[in-house]
Amino acid sequence: MKKTLNVGLVGFGMIGKAHAYGLATLPFFAPGLTVAPRILGVATSRAETAESARETLGCEFATTDWRALIENPAVDVVHICTPNAEHLPALLAAIRLGKPIYCEKPVVSNAAEAAQVRAALAETGYDAPTQVAFHLRGFAAVRRAKELIASGRLGRLVRYRIGYYHAGALDASAPFRWKHAPSGGTILDLASHLLDLTDYLIGLPAELTATATTLWPTRPVRAIQAGETAADVPTRPVEAEDAVSILTRGVAQSGADPRDPAASTGVIEATKLAAGAEDEMTFEIGGTQGAVRFSLMEPHYLEFFDGTKPSGANGGESGWTRIAAGARYEAPECDFPSAKSTTGWLRAHVASLATFYRSVAEGGSFGPDLAQGLRIQDALDAVKRSVERRSWETL
Ligand SMILES: NC(=O)c1ccc[n+]([C@@H]2O[C@H](COP(=O)([O-])OP(=O)(O)OC[C@H]3O[C@@H](n4cnc5c(N)ncnc54)[C@H](O)[C@@H]3O)[C@@H](O)[C@H]2O)c1
């Protein structure tokens, strides 16, 4: 008999729905879990959206007071799915109560808030399981890339390129929303995923320099309705970048001097100005003996180049291999609906939830925990400092 865990879901926008979807499907995708999370209550910012969320979820109650939800003694686990600027107070409340936390990325909005979270963790002696929803680690193909890199199949790391490409900010008529405020720009929104993946696969860079772009200085305060022109709607200044390009040297944890001419280099690009892009995250990591590459638009496959395979007449054995990673997850996850089925974005969220609830059930941490999320927060601040100062920053 699985142990039921009551979840308090704080926020039910785009990602709150993905969490709810993931939780509902966990019994199929992760049948080996010994716990059964179910959403008990939901909090949103307005009474109408809260009630509509309750109806959609079929949960017991809805509120506009996230504190009451987190403090409800029947709530065992807290999911934080609010805009970035709202994470901190909810996190501090859940930490003080010692409840397990599954928090959306980025953990908070800046390094100063990260310091407050660290202080609260230390003061309270908090030791419950946590996870940050850096769900891109949840693709079997990404996990396979890590195995190949960690087992030395690429040789010594030489270079990498990792990017996240969206097109949404190209549209000048798209209204201002929280993602255009300082707590919501592309550095926090997309580069957070890329820095976490860089850390997961390679290690955070020793040094970085960055430059950013904001395409339109202002945006309409609300959507332009049929029959209106842009001139009919007031505008407000855009306060955050649409795109960032980051150049890196070395690997921080290696302790090696990043000024060594042979230090590895990387290019990290996060942009919402990529015409034609859908939701395209790609990486290519190369070493002295081989390389891996991955595209979120083809998540079934990891491509692997094994440089030890001989080239020869008619090609020999040299070339890229497409590894069919697909839905081939390790226990206690499974290959539902089948190992050969195509896999997608939501599946990685389910895999991320599965590692969190495994941590809750078994203790320890199977995914990127709050400490990892806070490390990424510091790195994001280094990116912002570099953009402002036009400098190289050390991590
Ligand atoms: N991991 C991912 O793939 C991914 C994808 C998208 C968003 N996110 C992250 O998820 C978070 C939310 O993003 P979103 O796109 O779902 O935002 P959203 O604007 O679609 O939804 C935000 C939700 O939070 C609620 N909310 C806002 N302020 C509140 C308050 N004070 N009290 C209670 N509820 C409040 C809103 O009512 C809404 O339900 C962000 O941190 C974002 O970075 C992660």
CSV table of C-alpha atoms and ligand atoms in Angstrom, one decimal:
chain,number,residue,atom,x,y,z
A,1,MET,CA,0.0,0.0,0.0
A,2,LYS,CA,1.5,3.3,-1.1
A,3,LYS,CA,1.6,6.2,1.4
A,4,THR,CA,-0.6,9.1,0.4
A,5,LEU,CA,1.1,12.5,0.5
A,6,ASN,CA,-1.1,15.7,0.4
A,7,VAL,CA,0.3,18.3,-2.0
A,8,GLY,CA,-0.3,22.0,-1.7
A,9,LEU,CA,0.1,23.5,-5.2
A,10,VAL,CA,1.0,27.2,-5.0
A,11,GLY,CA,0.3,28.7,-8.5
A,12,PHE,CA,-1.7,27.1,-11.3
A,13,GLY,CA,-0.6,28.9,-14.4
A,14,MET,CA,1.3,27.2,-17.3
A,15,ILE,CA,3.7,25.3,-15.1
A,16,GLY,CA,1.3,24.6,-12.2
A,17,LYS,CA,-0.8,22.7,-14.7
A,18,ALA,CA,2.3,20.7,-15.9
A,19,HIS,CA,3.0,19.7,-12.2
A,20,ALA,CA,-0.6,18.6,-11.8
A,21,TYR,CA,-0.5,16.7,-15.1
A,22,GLY,CA,2.8,15.0,-14.0
A,23,LEU,CA,1.4,14.1,-10.5
A,24,ALA,CA,-1.7,12.6,-12.1
A,25,THR,CA,0.4,10.4,-14.4
A,26,LEU,CA,3.1,9.3,-11.9
A,27,PRO,CA,1.4,6.0,-11.1
A,28,PHE,CA,1.9,5.0,-14.7
A,29,PHE,CA,5.3,6.4,-15.4
A,30,ALA,CA,6.9,5.6,-12.0
A,31,PRO,CA,5.0,2.6,-10.7
A,32,GLY,CA,7.9,1.7,-8.3
A,33,LEU,CA,7.3,4.8,-6.2
A,34,THR,CA,6.3,3.9,-2.6
A,35,VAL,CA,4.4,7.2,-2.1
A,36,ALA,CA,1.3,8.5,-3.9
A,37,PRO,CA,1.1,12.3,-4.0
A,38,ARG,CA,-2.3,13.9,-4.6
A,39,ILE,CA,-3.2,17.5,-4.7
A,40,LEU,CA,-5.2,18.6,-1.6
A,41,GLY,CA,-5.4,22.3,-2.2
A,42,VAL,CA,-4.4,25.0,-4.7
A,43,ALA,CA,-3.6,28.7,-4.4
A,44,THR,CA,-3.7,31.3,-7.1
A,45,SER,CA,-3.8,35.1,-7.1
A,46,ARG,CA,-7.5,35.6,-7.8
A,47,ALA,CA,-10.7,34.0,-6.4
A,48,GLU,CA,-12.1,33.1,-9.9
A,49,THR,CA,-8.8,31.4,-11.0
A,50,ALA,CA,-8.5,29.6,-7.7
A,51,GLU,CA,-12.0,28.2,-8.0
A,52,SER,CA,-11.6,27.2,-11.6
A,53,ALA,CA,-8.3,25.5,-10.6
A,54,ARG,CA,-10.1,23.6,-7.9
A,55,GLU,CA,-12.7,22.4,-10.4
A,56,THR,CA,-10.1,21.3,-12.9
A,57,LEU,CA,-8.0,19.5,-10.3
A,58,GLY,CA,-11.0,18.0,-8.4
A,59,CYS,CA,-9.0,18.9,-5.2
A,60,GLU,CA,-10.5,19.7,-1.8
A,61,PHE,CA,-10.0,23.4,-1.6
A,62,ALA,CA,-8.7,26.5,-3.3
A,63,THR,CA,-7.5,29.8,-1.8
A,64,THR,CA,-5.9,33.1,-2.7
A,65,ASP,CA,-3.8,32.9,0.5
A,66,TRP,CA,-0.8,30.7,-0.3
A,67,ARG,CA,0.4,31.1,3.3
A,68,ALA,CA,-2.8,29.4,4.6
A,69,LEU,CA,-2.2,26.6,2.1
A,70,ILE,CA,1.4,26.0,3.1
A,71,GLU,CA,0.6,26.2,6.8
A,72,ASN,CA,-2.4,23.8,6.5
A,73,PRO,CA,-1.3,20.9,8.8
A,74,ALA,CA,-2.9,18.4,6.3
A,75,VAL,CA,-0.4,19.6,3.5
A,76,ASP,CA,2.6,17.3,3.5
A,77,VAL,CA,4.5,18.6,0.4
A,78,VAL,CA,4.7,22.1,-1.1
A,79,HIS,CA,5.0,22.8,-4.9
A,80,ILE,CA,6.0,26.4,-5.7
A,81,CYS,CA,4.7,27.4,-9.2
A,82,THR,CA,4.3,31.2,-8.9
A,83,PRO,CA,6.2,33.9,-10.8
A,84,ASN,CA,9.9,34.1,-9.8
A,85,ALA,CA,9.4,37.2,-7.6
A,86,GLU,CA,6.9,35.3,-5.5
A,87,HIS,CA,9.0,32.3,-4.7
A,88,LEU,CA,11.0,33.7,-1.7
A,89,PRO,CA,8.2,34.2,0.9
A,90,ALA,CA,6.6,30.9,0.0
A,91,LEU,CA,10.0,29.1,0.2
A,92,LEU,CA,10.7,30.7,3.6
A,93,ALA,CA,7.3,29.6,4.9
A,94,ALA,CA,7.8,26.0,3.8
A,95,ILE,CA,11.3,25.9,5.1
A,96,ARG,CA,10.2,27.1,8.6
A,97,LEU,CA,7.6,24.3,8.7
A,98,GLY,CA,10.2,21.7,7.6
A,99,LYS,CA,7.9,20.6,4.7
A,100,PRO,CA,9.4,19.0,1.5
A,101,ILE,CA,9.6,21.5,-1.3
A,102,TYR,CA,9.4,21.1,-5.1
A,103,CYS,CA,10.3,24.5,-6.4
A,104,GLU,CA,10.1,25.9,-9.9
A,105,LYS,CA,13.3,27.4,-11.4
A,106,PRO,CA,14.9,29.7,-10.9
A,107,VAL,CA,14.8,29.2,-7.1
A,108,VAL,CA,14.5,32.9,-6.4
A,109,SER,CA,15.1,36.2,-8.3
A,110,ASN,CA,18.7,37.0,-7.4
A,111,ALA,CA,21.7,36.1,-5.2
A,112,ALA,CA,20.6,38.3,-2.3
A,113,GLU,CA,17.3,36.3,-2.1
A,114,ALA,CA,19.4,33.1,-2.4
A,115,ALA,CA,21.4,34.2,0.6
A,116,GLN,CA,18.1,34.6,2.6
A,117,VAL,CA,17.1,31.1,1.6
A,118,ARG,CA,20.5,29.7,2.7
A,119,ALA,CA,20.2,31.5,6.0
A,120,ALA,CA,16.7,30.1,6.6
A,121,LEU,CA,17.9,26.6,5.8
A,122,ALA,CA,20.8,27.0,8.2
A,123,GLU,CA,18.8,28.6,11.0
A,124,THR,CA,16.0,26.1,11.0
A,125,GLY,CA,18.2,23.0,10.5
A,126,TYR,CA,15.9,22.2,7.6
A,127,ASP,CA,16.5,18.6,6.4
A,128,ALA,CA,13.4,17.7,4.3
A,129,PRO,CA,13.9,16.6,0.7
A,130,THR,CA,13.9,19.4,-1.9
A,131,GLN,CA,14.1,19.6,-5.7
A,132,VAL,CA,14.3,22.4,-8.2
A,133,ALA,CA,12.3,21.8,-11.5
A,134,PHE,CA,15.4,21.8,-13.8
A,135,HIS,CA,13.4,19.2,-15.7
A,136,LEU,CA,15.7,19.0,-18.7
A,137,ARG,CA,17.8,16.6,-16.7
A,138,GLY,CA,14.7,14.4,-16.9
A,139,PHE,CA,15.3,13.2,-20.5
A,140,ALA,CA,16.8,9.7,-20.7
A,141,ALA,CA,19.0,11.0,-23.6
A,142,VAL,CA,20.4,13.8,-21.3
A,143,ARG,CA,21.1,11.3,-18.6
A,144,ARG,CA,22.9,9.1,-21.2
A,145,ALA,CA,25.0,12.1,-22.2
A,146,LYS,CA,26.1,12.5,-18.6
A,147,GLU,CA,27.0,8.8,-18.3
A,148,LEU,CA,29.1,9.0,-21.5
A,149,ILE,CA,30.9,12.2,-20.4
A,150,ALA,CA,31.5,10.9,-16.8
A,151,SER,CA,32.9,7.6,-18.0
A,152,GLY,CA,35.5,9.4,-20.1
A,153,ARG,CA,34.1,8.4,-23.5
A,154,LEU,CA,34.7,12.0,-24.8
A,155,GLY,CA,38.3,12.2,-23.6
A,156,ARG,CA,39.3,15.5,-22.2
A,157,LEU,CA,36.6,18.2,-22.6
A,158,VAL,CA,37.6,20.8,-25.2
A,159,ARG,CA,34.5,22.8,-26.0
A,160,TYR,CA,30.7,23.0,-25.7
A,161,ARG,CA,27.8,25.0,-27.1
A,162,ILE,CA,24.5,25.0,-25.4
A,163,GLY,CA,21.5,27.1,-26.4
A,164,TYR,CA,17.8,27.7,-25.7
A,165,TYR,CA,15.9,29.3,-28.6
A,166,HIS,CA,12.4,30.8,-28.4
A,167,ALA,CA,10.8,33.4,-30.7
A,168,GLY,CA,8.2,35.1,-28.4
A,169,ALA,CA,9.9,38.4,-27.8
A,170,LEU,CA,10.2,39.3,-31.5
A,171,ASP,CA,6.5,40.4,-31.4
A,172,ALA,CA,6.5,44.0,-30.4
A,173,SER,CA,2.8,43.9,-29.7
A,174,ALA,CA,3.1,41.1,-27.1
A,175,PRO,CA,2.0,42.7,-23.8
A,176,PHE,CA,4.2,43.4,-20.8
A,177,ARG,CA,4.1,40.5,-18.2
A,178,TRP,CA,6.1,39.5,-15.2
A,179,LYS,CA,8.8,38.0,-17.6
A,180,HIS,CA,9.6,41.5,-18.7
A,181,ALA,CA,10.4,42.7,-15.2
A,182,PRO,CA,13.9,42.3,-13.6
A,183,SER,CA,12.8,39.2,-11.8
A,184,GLY,CA,11.7,37.5,-15.0
A,185,GLY,CA,14.1,38.1,-18.0
A,186,THR,CA,15.7,35.5,-20.3
A,187,ILE,CA,18.7,35.1,-18.1
A,188,LEU,CA,16.5,33.9,-15.2
A,189,ASP,CA,14.0,32.2,-17.4
A,190,LEU,CA,16.1,30.2,-20.0
A,191,ALA,CA,19.8,30.6,-19.1
A,192,SER,CA,18.9,29.2,-15.7
A,193,HIS,CA,18.1,25.8,-17.4
A,194,LEU,CA,21.3,26.1,-19.5
A,195,LEU,CA,23.6,26.8,-16.5
A,196,ASP,CA,22.0,23.9,-14.6
A,197,LEU,CA,22.6,21.6,-17.5
A,198,THR,CA,26.1,22.8,-17.9
A,199,ASP,CA,26.7,22.1,-14.3
A,200,TYR,CA,25.1,18.7,-14.5
A,201,LEU,CA,27.0,17.6,-17.6
A,202,ILE,CA,30.3,19.4,-17.4
A,203,GLY,CA,30.6,21.6,-14.3
A,204,LEU,CA,29.9,25.3,-14.0
A,205,PRO,CA,32.4,27.5,-15.8
A,206,ALA,CA,35.4,29.0,-13.9
A,207,GLU,CA,34.9,32.3,-15.7
A,208,LEU,CA,32.3,33.9,-17.9
A,209,THR,CA,31.5,37.0,-19.8
A,210,ALA,CA,28.1,37.9,-21.2
A,211,THR,CA,26.2,40.4,-23.3
A,212,ALA,CA,22.4,40.9,-23.6
A,213,THR,CA,19.8,42.4,-25.9
A,214,THR,CA,16.4,43.9,-25.3
A,215,LEU,CA,14.7,44.4,-28.7
A,216,TRP,CA,11.8,46.7,-27.9
A,217,PRO,CA,12.2,49.4,-25.2
A,218,THR,CA,8.5,49.4,-24.3
A,219,ARG,CA,5.5,47.0,-24.5
A,220,PRO,CA,1.7,47.5,-24.3
A,221,VAL,CA,0.4,47.2,-20.8
A,222,ARG,CA,-2.3,44.7,-22.0
A,223,ALA,CA,-3.2,42.7,-25.1
A,224,ILE,CA,-4.3,44.9,-28.1
A,225,GLN,CA,-7.9,44.0,-28.8
A,226,ALA,CA,-9.6,43.5,-32.1
A,227,GLY,CA,-10.5,47.0,-33.6
A,228,GLU,CA,-7.6,48.7,-31.6
A,229,THR,CA,-4.2,49.7,-32.9
A,230,ALA,CA,-1.0,49.8,-30.9
A,231,ALA,CA,-1.5,53.5,-30.4
A,232,ASP,CA,-4.7,52.8,-28.4
A,233,VAL,CA,-2.9,50.9,-25.6
A,234,PRO,CA,-0.5,52.6,-23.2
A,235,THR,CA,3.0,51.1,-22.9
A,236,ARG,CA,5.5,50.6,-20.2
A,237,PRO,CA,9.3,50.2,-20.3
A,238,VAL,CA,10.7,46.7,-20.7
A,239,GLU,CA,12.9,46.0,-17.7
A,240,ALA,CA,14.6,42.8,-18.6
A,241,GLU,CA,16.7,41.3,-21.5
A,242,ASP,CA,15.2,39.2,-24.3
A,243,ALA,CA,18.5,37.4,-25.1
A,244,VAL,CA,21.9,36.7,-23.6
A,245,SER,CA,25.1,35.3,-25.0
A,246,ILE,CA,27.6,33.9,-22.6
A,247,LEU,CA,31.2,32.9,-23.3
A,248,THR,CA,32.9,30.6,-20.7
A,249,ARG,CA,36.4,29.4,-19.8
A,250,GLY,CA,37.4,26.4,-17.7
A,251,VAL,CA,35.4,24.4,-15.2
A,252,ALA,CA,35.1,25.9,-11.7
A,253,GLN,CA,35.1,22.7,-9.7
A,254,SER,CA,38.3,21.4,-11.5
A,255,GLY,CA,40.4,23.9,-9.7
A,256,ALA,CA,42.5,24.3,-13.0
A,257,ASP,CA,43.6,27.7,-14.1
A,258,PRO,CA,41.0,29.1,-16.7
A,259,ARG,CA,43.9,31.2,-18.2
A,260,ASP,CA,45.6,28.0,-19.3
A,261,PRO,CA,45.5,28.3,-23.1
A,262,ALA,CA,44.2,24.7,-23.3
A,263,ALA,CA,41.3,25.4,-20.9
A,264,SER,CA,37.9,24.3,-22.2
A,265,THR,CA,35.6,27.0,-23.6
A,266,GLY,CA,31.9,27.2,-24.0
A,267,VAL,CA,29.2,29.2,-25.6
A,268,ILE,CA,25.8,29.5,-23.8
A,269,GLU,CA,23.1,31.3,-25.7
A,270,ALA,CA,19.5,31.9,-24.4
A,271,THR,CA,17.2,34.0,-26.6
A,272,LYS,CA,13.6,34.7,-27.2
A,273,LEU,CA,14.5,36.5,-30.5
A,274,ALA,CA,15.1,33.4,-32.6
A,275,ALA,CA,12.8,33.6,-35.6
A,276,GLY,CA,11.3,30.3,-36.4
A,277,ALA,CA,12.2,28.7,-33.1
A,278,GLU,CA,9.6,26.7,-31.1
A,279,ASP,CA,11.1,25.4,-27.8
A,280,GLU,CA,14.5,24.5,-29.0
A,281,MET,CA,17.2,23.6,-26.5
A,282,THR,CA,20.3,22.1,-28.0
A,283,PHE,CA,23.8,21.1,-26.8
A,284,GLU,CA,26.9,19.9,-28.3
A,285,ILE,CA,29.8,18.9,-26.1
A,286,GLY,CA,33.2,17.8,-27.6
A,287,GLY,CA,36.3,16.3,-26.1
A,288,THR,CA,39.6,15.0,-27.4
A,289,GLN,CA,38.1,11.6,-28.2
A,290,GLY,CA,34.4,12.2,-29.0
A,291,ALA,CA,31.3,14.3,-28.7
A,292,VAL,CA,27.6,14.2,-27.9
A,293,ARG,CA,24.8,16.4,-29.1
A,294,PHE,CA,21.1,16.7,-28.3
A,295,SER,CA,18.1,18.7,-29.5
A,296,LEU,CA,14.9,19.2,-27.5
A,297,MET,CA,13.0,19.0,-30.7
A,298,GLU,CA,14.2,15.4,-31.2
A,299,PRO,CA,14.4,14.2,-27.6
A,300,HIS,CA,14.2,10.5,-28.4
A,301,TYR,CA,17.8,10.5,-29.5
A,302,LEU,CA,21.3,11.3,-28.1
A,303,GLU,CA,23.9,11.6,-30.9
A,304,PHE,CA,27.3,10.3,-30.0
A,305,PHE,CA,30.5,10.5,-31.9
A,306,ASP,CA,33.1,8.0,-30.8
A,307,GLY,CA,36.5,9.3,-32.1
A,308,THR,CA,38.2,6.0,-31.3
A,309,LYS,CA,36.3,4.2,-34.1
A,310,PRO,CA,38.6,3.9,-37.1
A,311,SER,CA,37.9,5.8,-40.3
A,312,GLY,CA,39.0,4.0,-43.5
A,313,ALA,CA,38.1,3.1,-47.0
A,314,ASN,CA,34.5,3.9,-47.6
A,315,GLY,CA,34.2,5.5,-44.1
A,316,GLY,CA,35.4,2.6,-41.9
A,317,GLU,CA,33.4,2.8,-38.7
A,318,SER,CA,33.8,6.5,-38.0
A,319,GLY,CA,30.7,8.8,-37.7
A,320,TRP,CA,27.8,9.9,-35.5
A,321,THR,CA,25.6,7.2,-33.8
A,322,ARG,CA,22.0,8.0,-32.9
A,323,ILE,CA,21.3,6.4,-29.5
A,324,ALA,CA,17.6,5.7,-29.1
A,325,ALA,CA,17.2,6.7,-25.5
A,326,GLY,CA,13.5,7.5,-25.8
A,327,ALA,CA,11.6,6.4,-22.7
A,328,ARG,CA,14.2,3.9,-21.5
A,329,TYR,CA,14.3,5.0,-17.9
A,330,GLU,CA,15.9,3.3,-15.0
A,331,ALA,CA,13.8,1.7,-12.2
A,332,PRO,CA,11.8,2.8,-10.3
A,333,GLU,CA,10.6,4.6,-13.4
A,334,CYS,CA,9.6,2.5,-16.4
A,335,ASP,CA,9.3,2.6,-20.1
A,336,PHE,CA,5.6,3.2,-20.2
A,337,PRO,CA,3.9,3.3,-22.7
A,338,SER,CA,6.8,1.4,-24.3
A,339,ALA,CA,10.6,1.9,-24.7
A,340,LYS,CA,10.2,2.7,-28.4
A,341,SER,CA,7.5,5.4,-27.9
A,342,THR,CA,8.5,8.9,-28.7
A,343,THR,CA,9.1,11.1,-25.7
A,344,GLY,CA,8.4,14.8,-25.1
A,345,TRP,CA,8.7,17.9,-22.9
A,346,LEU,CA,6.0,16.8,-20.4
A,347,ARG,CA,7.7,13.4,-19.9
A,348,ALA,CA,10.8,15.1,-18.6
A,349,HIS,CA,8.7,16.9,-16.0
A,350,VAL,CA,7.2,13.6,-15.0
A,351,ALA,CA,10.7,12.2,-14.7
A,352,SER,CA,11.8,15.2,-12.6
A,353,LEU,CA,8.8,14.7,-10.3
A,354,ALA,CA,9.6,11.0,-10.0
A,355,THR,CA,13.1,11.8,-8.7
A,356,PHE,CA,11.7,14.3,-6.1
A,357,TYR,CA,9.1,11.8,-4.8
A,358,ARG,CA,11.8,9.2,-4.6
A,359,SER,CA,13.8,11.5,-2.4
A,360,VAL,CA,10.7,12.1,-0.3
A,361,ALA,CA,10.0,8.4,0.0
A,362,GLU,CA,13.6,7.2,0.5
A,363,GLY,CA,15.5,10.2,1.8
A,364,GLY,CA,18.6,11.7,0.2
A,365,SER,CA,18.4,13.7,-3.0
A,366,PHE,CA,18.0,12.1,-6.5
A,367,GLY,CA,17.6,15.4,-8.3
A,368,PRO,CA,18.9,19.0,-8.3
A,369,ASP,CA,18.1,20.1,-4.7
A,370,LEU,CA,17.7,23.6,-3.3
A,371,ALA,CA,21.5,23.9,-2.6
A,372,GLN,CA,22.1,23.2,-6.3
A,373,GLY,CA,19.4,25.7,-7.3
A,374,LEU,CA,21.0,28.3,-5.1
A,375,ARG,CA,24.4,27.7,-6.7
A,376,ILE,CA,22.8,28.3,-10.1
A,377,GLN,CA,21.3,31.5,-8.7
A,378,ASP,CA,24.7,32.8,-7.8
A,379,ALA,CA,25.9,32.0,-11.4
A,380,LEU,CA,22.9,33.8,-12.8
A,381,ASP,CA,23.9,36.9,-10.8
A,382,ALA,CA,27.4,36.6,-12.2
A,383,VAL,CA,25.9,36.6,-15.7
A,384,LYS,CA,23.9,39.8,-14.9
A,385,ARG,CA,27.0,41.5,-13.4
A,386,SER,CA,29.0,40.7,-16.5
A,387,VAL,CA,26.3,42.2,-18.7
A,388,GLU,CA,26.2,45.4,-16.6
A,389,ARG,CA,29.9,45.8,-16.2
A,390,ARG,CA,31.0,44.3,-19.6
A,391,SER,CA,33.4,42.2,-17.6
A,392,TRP,CA,34.7,38.7,-17.1
A,393,GLU,CA,33.3,37.3,-13.8
A,394,THR,CA,34.8,34.4,-11.8
A,395,LEU,CA,32.4,31.8,-10.3
B,1,LIG,N1,10.5,24.2,-15.6
B,1,LIG,C1,9.9,24.7,-16.6
B,1,LIG,O1,9.9,24.1,-17.7
B,1,LIG,C2,9.1,26.0,-16.5
B,1,LIG,C3,8.3,26.4,-17.6
B,1,LIG,C4,7.6,27.6,-17.4
B,1,LIG,C5,7.6,28.3,-16.2
B,1,LIG,N2,8.5,27.8,-15.2
B,1,LIG,C6,8.6,28.6,-13.9
B,1,LIG,O2,7.3,28.4,-13.2
B,1,LIG,C7,7.0,29.6,-12.5
B,1,LIG,C8,5.6,30.1,-12.9
B,1,LIG,O3,5.6,30.3,-14.3
B,1,LIG,P1,4.3,30.2,-15.2
B,1,LIG,O4,4.7,30.4,-16.6
B,1,LIG,O5,3.5,29.1,-14.8
B,1,LIG,O6,3.6,31.6,-14.7
B,1,LIG,P2,2.0,32.0,-14.9
B,1,LIG,O7,2.0,33.5,-14.9
B,1,LIG,O8,1.4,31.3,-16.1
B,1,LIG,O9,1.3,31.5,-13.6
B,1,LIG,C9,1.6,31.9,-12.3
B,1,LIG,C10,0.6,31.4,-11.3
B,1,LIG,O10,0.9,31.9,-10.0
B,1,LIG,C11,-0.2,32.5,-9.4
B,1,LIG,N3,0.2,33.5,-8.5
B,1,LIG,C12,0.9,34.7,-8.8
B,1,LIG,N4,1.1,35.4,-7.7
B,1,LIG,C13,0.5,34.7,-6.7
B,1,LIG,C14,0.3,34.9,-5.3
B,1,LIG,N5,0.9,36.0,-4.7
B,1,LIG,N6,-0.3,34.0,-4.6
B,1,LIG,C15,-0.9,32.9,-5.1
B,1,LIG,N7,-0.8,32.6,-6.5
B,1,LIG,C16,-0.1,33.5,-7.2
B,1,LIG,C17,-1.1,33.0,-10.6
B,1,LIG,O11,-2.4,33.1,-10.2
B,1,LIG,C18,-0.9,31.8,-11.6
B,1,LIG,O12,-1.7,30.8,-11.3
B,1,LIG,C19,8.2,30.5,-12.8
B,1,LIG,O13,9.1,30.4,-11.7
B,1,LIG,C20,8.8,30.0,-14.1
B,1,LIG,O14,10.1,30.3,-14.2
B,1,LIG,C21,9.2,26.7,-15.4
